[in-house]
PDB file of C-alpha atoms in Angstrom:
ATOM      1  CA  MET W 137       4.469 -22.670  42.876  1.00 56.00           C
ATOM      2  CA  GLY W 138       2.401 -22.059  39.785  1.00 65.00           C
ATOM      3  CA  ILE W 139      -0.145 -24.010  37.805  1.00 63.00           C
ATOM      4  CA  GLU W 140       2.617 -25.283  35.514  1.00 65.00           C
ATOM      5  CA  GLU W 141       3.933 -27.590  38.249  1.00 71.00           C
ATOM      6  CA  LYS W 142       0.481 -29.090  38.928  1.00 71.00           C
ATOM      7  CA  LEU W 143      -0.267 -30.011  35.299  1.00 68.00           C
ATOM      8  CA  PRO W 144       1.060 -33.198  33.731  1.00 71.00           C
ATOM      9  CA  SER W 145       3.619 -32.799  30.953  1.00 72.00           C
ATOM     10  CA  GLY W 146       2.170 -32.376  27.492  1.00 66.00           C
ATOM     11  CA  VAL W 147      -0.662 -30.110  28.625  1.00 73.00           C
ATOM     12  CA  LEU W 148      -0.915 -26.694  27.006  1.00 72.00           C
ATOM     13  CA  LEU W 149      -3.063 -23.854  28.303  1.00 76.00           C
ATOM     14  CA  THR W 150      -4.103 -21.202  25.794  1.00 80.00           C
ATOM     15  CA  THR W 151      -7.109 -19.465  24.293  1.00 83.00           C
ATOM     16  CA  VAL W 152      -8.912 -20.203  21.036  1.00 84.00           C
ATOM     17  CA  GLU W 153      -7.837 -16.750  19.789  1.00 83.00           C
ATOM     18  CA  GLY W 154      -4.214 -17.638  20.589  1.00 83.00           C
ATOM     19  CA  VAL W 155      -4.325 -20.911  18.646  1.00 84.00           C
ATOM     20  CA  ALA W 156      -6.178 -19.343  15.703  1.00 83.00           C
ATOM     21  CA  GLY W 157      -3.699 -16.449  15.602  1.00 82.00           C
ATOM     22  CA  TYR W 158      -0.762 -18.847  15.625  1.00 83.00           C
ATOM     23  CA  MET W 159      -2.246 -20.887  12.777  1.00 81.00           C
ATOM     24  CA  ARG W 160      -3.047 -17.788  10.712  1.00 82.00           C
ATOM     25  CA  LYS W 161       0.409 -16.307  11.074  1.00 80.00           C
ATOM     26  CA  ALA W 162       2.041 -19.602  10.138  1.00 80.00           C
ATOM     27  CA  SER W 163       0.090 -19.980   6.898  1.00 80.00           C
ATOM     28  CA  PHE W 164      -0.071 -16.673   5.030  1.00 82.00           C
ATOM     29  CA  TRP W 165      -1.054 -17.037   1.397  1.00 85.00           C
ATOM     30  CA  PRO W 166      -0.099 -13.795  -0.348  1.00 86.00           C
ATOM     31  CA  ALA W 167      -1.829 -12.468  -3.454  1.00 85.00           C
ATOM     32  CA  THR W 168       0.526 -11.296  -6.164  1.00 77.00           C
ATOM     33  CA  PHE W 169       0.046  -7.633  -6.977  1.00 80.00           C
ATOM     34  CA  GLY W 170       3.383  -6.548  -8.396  1.00 82.00           C
ATOM     35  CA  LEU W 171       3.097  -3.290 -10.299  1.00 84.00           C
ATOM     36  CA  ALA W 172       6.650  -2.001 -10.758  1.00 84.00           C
ATOM     37  CA  CYS W 173      10.279  -2.554  -9.791  1.00 83.00           C
ATOM     38  CA  CYS W 174       9.351  -3.554  -6.219  1.00 81.00           C
ATOM     39  CA  ALA W 175       7.763  -6.684  -7.672  1.00 84.00           C
ATOM     40  CA  ILE W 176      11.220  -7.971  -8.679  1.00 85.00           C
ATOM     41  CA  GLU W 177      12.328  -7.781  -5.041  1.00 86.00           C
ATOM     42  CA  MET W 178       9.086  -9.466  -3.957  1.00 83.00           C
ATOM     43  CA  MET W 179       9.724 -12.327  -6.395  1.00 84.00           C
ATOM     44  CA  THR W 180      13.319 -12.587  -5.195  1.00 85.00           C
ATOM     45  CA  SER W 181      12.159 -13.038  -1.609  1.00 84.00           C
ATOM     46  CA  GLY W 182      10.250 -16.139  -2.694  1.00 81.00           C
ATOM     47  CA  GLY W 183      13.338 -17.630  -4.337  1.00 81.00           C
ATOM     48  CA  PRO W 184      15.817 -20.092  -2.836  1.00 84.00           C
ATOM     49  CA  LYS W 185      18.188 -17.472  -1.376  1.00 86.00           C
ATOM     50  CA  TYR W 186      15.578 -15.844   0.906  1.00 84.00           C
ATOM     51  CA  ASP W 187      12.933 -18.613   0.928  1.00 83.00           C
ATOM     52  CA  LEU W 188       9.612 -17.276   2.189  1.00 82.00           C
ATOM     53  CA  GLY W 189       8.589 -20.925   2.463  1.00 80.00           C
ATOM     54  CA  ARG W 190      10.229 -20.958   5.897  1.00 82.00           C
ATOM     55  CA  PHE W 191       7.310 -18.847   7.091  1.00 80.00           C
ATOM     56  CA  GLY W 192       4.515 -20.792   5.370  1.00 76.00           C
ATOM     57  CA  MET W 193       4.344 -18.487   2.332  1.00 79.00           C
ATOM     58  CA  GLU W 194       5.857 -20.566  -0.429  1.00 74.00           C
ATOM     59  CA  VAL W 195       2.860 -20.217  -2.741  1.00 77.00           C
ATOM     60  CA  PHE W 196       1.880 -16.823  -4.117  1.00 80.00           C
ATOM     61  CA  ARG W 197      -1.771 -17.028  -5.084  1.00 77.00           C
ATOM     62  CA  ALA W 198      -3.043 -15.680  -8.388  1.00 80.00           C
ATOM     63  CA  SER W 199      -6.652 -15.937  -7.199  1.00 83.00           C
ATOM     64  CA  PRO W 200      -7.724 -13.430  -4.540  1.00 85.00           C
ATOM     65  CA  ARG W 201     -10.231 -15.945  -3.169  1.00 87.00           C
ATOM     66  CA  GLN W 202      -7.350 -18.105  -1.924  1.00 85.00           C
ATOM     67  CA  ALA W 203      -5.228 -15.283  -0.477  1.00 87.00           C
ATOM     68  CA  ASP W 204      -5.235 -13.540   2.872  1.00 86.00           C
ATOM     69  CA  LEU W 205      -2.305 -11.142   2.412  1.00 88.00           C
ATOM     70  CA  MET W 206      -2.045  -8.611  -0.405  1.00 90.00           C
ATOM     71  CA  ILE W 207       1.449  -7.269  -1.020  1.00 89.00           C
ATOM     72  CA  VAL W 208       1.057  -4.124  -3.130  1.00 90.00           C
ATOM     73  CA  ALA W 209       4.514  -3.769  -4.671  1.00 89.00           C
ATOM     74  CA  GLY W 210       5.024  -0.577  -6.664  1.00 86.00           C
ATOM     75  CA  ARG W 211       3.144   2.474  -7.826  1.00 87.00           C
ATOM     76  CA  VAL W 212      -0.621   2.333  -8.243  1.00 87.00           C
ATOM     77  CA  SER W 213      -2.042   4.331 -11.143  1.00 88.00           C
ATOM     78  CA  GLN W 214      -5.495   5.898 -11.048  1.00 87.00           C
ATOM     79  CA  LYS W 215      -6.643   3.345 -13.648  1.00 89.00           C
ATOM     80  CA  MET W 216      -5.324   0.444 -11.550  1.00 89.00           C
ATOM     81  CA  ALA W 217      -6.905   1.630  -8.264  1.00 87.00           C
ATOM     82  CA  PRO W 218     -10.413   0.215  -8.970  1.00 89.00           C
ATOM     83  CA  VAL W 219      -8.874  -3.127  -9.950  1.00 90.00           C
ATOM     84  CA  LEU W 220      -6.831  -3.149  -6.740  1.00 88.00           C
ATOM     85  CA  ARG W 221      -9.973  -2.459  -4.707  1.00 88.00           C
ATOM     86  CA  GLN W 222     -11.913  -5.176  -6.535  1.00 90.00           C
ATOM     87  CA  ILE W 223      -9.214  -7.752  -5.810  1.00 89.00           C
ATOM     88  CA  TYR W 224      -9.132  -6.649  -2.167  1.00 88.00           C
ATOM     89  CA  ASP W 225     -12.920  -7.004  -1.918  1.00 88.00           C
ATOM     90  CA  GLN W 226     -12.735 -10.537  -3.379  1.00 90.00           C
ATOM     91  CA  MET W 227     -10.307 -11.696  -0.684  1.00 88.00           C
ATOM     92  CA  PRO W 228     -11.921 -13.605   2.202  1.00 87.00           C
ATOM     93  CA  GLU W 229     -11.821 -12.270   5.762  1.00 82.00           C
ATOM     94  CA  PRO W 230      -9.528 -11.941   7.611  1.00 83.00           C
ATOM     95  CA  LYS W 231      -7.226 -10.172   5.191  1.00 86.00           C
ATOM     96  CA  TRP W 232      -4.159  -7.983   5.492  1.00 88.00           C
ATOM     97  CA  VAL W 233      -2.396  -5.510   3.180  1.00 89.00           C
ATOM     98  CA  LEU W 234       1.314  -4.714   3.026  1.00 91.00           C
ATOM     99  CA  ALA W 235       2.345  -1.598   1.039  1.00 90.00           C
ATOM    100  CA  MET W 236       5.787  -2.416  -0.352  1.00 90.00           C
ATOM    101  CA  GLY W 237       7.998   0.455  -1.428  1.00 89.00           C
ATOM    102  CA  VAL W 238       7.762   4.197  -1.229  1.00 88.00           C
ATOM    103  CA  CYS W 239       5.549   4.388  -4.345  1.00 85.00           C
ATOM    104  CA  ALA W 240       2.868   2.159  -2.813  1.00 86.00           C
ATOM    105  CA  SER W 241       3.187   3.883   0.564  1.00 85.00           C
ATOM    106  CA  SER W 242       3.091   7.525  -0.539  1.00 83.00           C
ATOM    107  CA  GLY W 243       3.275   7.817  -4.322  1.00 79.00           C
ATOM    108  CA  GLY W 244       7.047   8.126  -4.237  1.00 78.00           C
ATOM    109  CA  MET W 245       8.684  10.467  -6.725  1.00 81.00           C
ATOM    110  CA  PHE W 246       5.594  10.337  -8.946  1.00 80.00           C
ATOM    111  CA  ASN W 247       3.673  13.336  -7.602  1.00 79.00           C
ATOM    112  CA  ASN W 248       1.302  13.735 -10.536  1.00 82.00           C
ATOM    113  CA  TYR W 249      -2.308  13.199 -11.564  1.00 82.00           C
ATOM    114  CA  ALA W 250      -1.808   9.637 -12.798  1.00 83.00           C
ATOM    115  CA  VAL W 251      -0.420   7.978  -9.651  1.00 85.00           C
ATOM    116  CA  VAL W 252      -2.331   7.371  -6.416  1.00 85.00           C
ATOM    117  CA  GLN W 253      -0.469   9.118  -3.597  1.00 85.00           C
ATOM    118  CA  GLY W 254      -0.510   6.157  -1.257  1.00 83.00           C
ATOM    119  CA  VAL W 255      -2.387   2.884  -1.617  1.00 87.00           C
ATOM    120  CA  ASP W 256      -4.103   3.621   1.705  1.00 84.00           C
ATOM    121  CA  HIS W 257      -6.451   5.858  -0.297  1.00 84.00           C
ATOM    122  CA  VAL W 258      -7.762   2.681  -1.967  1.00 85.00           C
ATOM    123  CA  VAL W 259      -7.470  -0.140   0.614  1.00 86.00           C
ATOM    124  CA  PRO W 260      -6.682  -0.185   4.353  1.00 87.00           C
ATOM    125  CA  VAL W 261      -2.980  -0.869   4.896  1.00 88.00           C
ATOM    126  CA  ASP W 262      -1.716  -2.909   7.839  1.00 88.00           C
ATOM    127  CA  MET W 263       2.047  -2.537   7.272  1.00 89.00           C
ATOM    128  CA  TYR W 264       4.140  -0.008   5.352  1.00 90.00           C
ATOM    129  CA  LEU W 265       7.524  -1.019   3.971  1.00 89.00           C
ATOM    130  CA  PRO W 266       9.758   1.899   2.916  1.00 88.00           C
ATOM    131  CA  GLY W 267      12.520   1.804   0.350  1.00 86.00           C
ATOM    132  CA  CYS W 268      13.063   2.238  -3.356  1.00 87.00           C
ATOM    133  CA  PRO W 269      12.991  -0.680  -3.917  1.00 85.00           C
ATOM    134  CA  PRO W 270      13.079  -2.385  -0.525  1.00 88.00           C
ATOM    135  CA  ARG W 271      15.406  -5.354  -0.231  1.00 90.00           C
ATOM    136  CA  PRO W 272      14.009  -8.882   0.209  1.00 88.00           C
ATOM    137  CA  GLU W 273      15.366  -8.892   3.778  1.00 90.00           C
ATOM    138  CA  MET W 274      13.220  -5.833   4.522  1.00 90.00           C
ATOM    139  CA  LEU W 275      10.136  -7.559   3.097  1.00 89.00           C
ATOM    140  CA  ILE W 276      10.758 -10.625   5.251  1.00 89.00           C
ATOM    141  CA  ASP W 277      11.200  -8.390   8.314  1.00 91.00           C
ATOM    142  CA  ALA W 278       7.917  -6.589   7.556  1.00 90.00           C
ATOM    143  CA  ILE W 279       6.143  -9.921   7.140  1.00 89.00           C
ATOM    144  CA  LEU W 280       7.488 -11.123  10.487  1.00 89.00           C
ATOM    145  CA  LYS W 281       6.227  -7.910  12.120  1.00 91.00           C
ATOM    146  CA  LEU W 282       2.867  -8.490  10.444  1.00 89.00           C
ATOM    147  CA  HIS W 283       2.912 -12.013  11.922  1.00 87.00           C
ATOM    148  CA  ASP W 284       2.967 -10.425  15.383  1.00 88.00           C
ATOM    149  CA  GLN W 285      -0.069  -8.293  14.493  1.00 87.00           C
ATOM    150  CA  VAL W 286      -1.934 -11.297  13.093  1.00 85.00           C
ATOM    151  CA  GLN W 287      -1.276 -13.400  16.179  1.00 86.00           C
ATOM    152  CA  GLN W 288      -2.909 -10.702  18.335  1.00 84.00           C
ATOM    153  CA  THR W 289      -6.037 -10.456  16.109  1.00 81.00           C
ATOM    154  CA  LYS W 290      -9.313 -10.967  17.947  1.00 81.00           C
ATOM    155  CA  LEU W 291     -12.097 -13.345  16.870  1.00 82.00           C
ATOM    156  CA  GLY W 292     -15.890 -13.142  16.610  1.00 79.00           C
ATOM    157  CA  ALA W 293     -17.622 -10.353  18.518  1.00 82.00           C
ATOM    158  CA  ASN W 294     -14.288  -9.093  19.826  1.00 83.00           C
ATOM    159  CA  ARG W 295     -13.057  -8.680  16.242  1.00 80.00           C
ATOM    160  CA  ALA W 296     -16.219  -6.861  15.191  1.00 82.00           C
ATOM    161  CA  ALA W 297     -15.828  -4.430  18.098  1.00 86.00           C
ATOM    162  CA  GLU W 298     -12.153  -3.904  17.244  1.00 81.00           C
ATOM    163  CA  VAL W 299     -12.966  -3.212  13.577  1.00 78.00           C
ATOM    164  CA  ALA W 300     -15.746  -0.792  14.538  1.00 82.00           C
ATOM    165  CA  GLU W 301     -13.397   1.063  16.882  1.00 85.00           C
ATOM    166  CA  LEU W 302     -10.694   1.353  14.199  1.00 77.00           C
ATOM    167  CA  GLU W 303     -13.252   2.508  11.620  1.00 76.00           C
ATOM    168  CA  THR W 304     -14.568   5.189  13.989  1.00 81.00           C
ATOM    169  CA  ALA W 305     -11.033   6.416  14.650  1.00 80.00           C
ATOM    170  CA  ALA W 306     -10.320   6.551  10.914  1.00 73.00           C
ATOM    171  CA  LEU W 307     -13.482   8.556  10.249  1.00 75.00           C
ATOM    172  CA  ARG W 308     -12.564  11.054  12.993  1.00 81.00           C
ATOM    173  CA  ALA W 309      -9.037  11.509  11.638  1.00 74.00           C
ATOM    174  CA  LEU W 310      -8.091  14.745   9.920  1.00 74.00           C
ATOM    175  CA  PRO W 311      -8.174  14.466   6.091  1.00 68.00           C
ATOM    176  CA  THR W 312      -4.762  14.345   4.459  1.00 65.00           C
ATOM    177  CA  SER W 313      -5.451  17.541   2.521  1.00 66.00           C
ATOM    178  CA  GLU W 314      -5.952  19.476   5.785  1.00 73.00           C
ATOM    179  CA  MET W 315      -2.867  18.130   7.583  1.00 67.00           C
ATOM    180  CA  LYS W 316      -0.084  20.598   8.301  1.00 72.00           C
ATOM    181  CA  GLY W 317       3.464  19.320   8.212  1.00 67.00           C
ATOM    182  CA  LEU W 318       7.000  20.123   7.212  1.00 60.00           C
ATOM    183  CA  LEU W 319       6.207  20.084   3.491  1.00 53.00           C
ATOM    184  CA  ARG W 320       3.256  22.502   3.610  1.00 48.00           C
TER     185      ARG W 320
END
């Protein structure tokens, strides 16, 4: 016999972090940052066939001050990188970034001086979405996986400790130029 049987119907037990996480995940307001062909697929996912409105994302925001999710869709040039960072810095906390497509994730087939080899060199990325270009179904799936991450986000002092821990781990990580892999 658990506590559920002793409580009257209509009573819900949860934490403030749980409620806040649920509300945040149910009301993402993405910032539009479409740079290449992936942007067409991003726009398609907002249309009537795929309908991102089912997940509380029917309005793509043109102002970064009203957005909490940045979907970077396409390749980021070296000239565009400072603009991307400025828009990210203008977004209010908490904020999340989704790198859509292989060009945003790793530079794609454009391995040259003009294209940033992964948007994670400019802003911290929470979710990577592979594909060239990824289908709208894949974008919706990535957003739903990001919803799970958002619902587990801590608040207040717990969030500050979590951010500090992630930042420390990132600073201790081996630089990309020193990593050894199959391609080196």
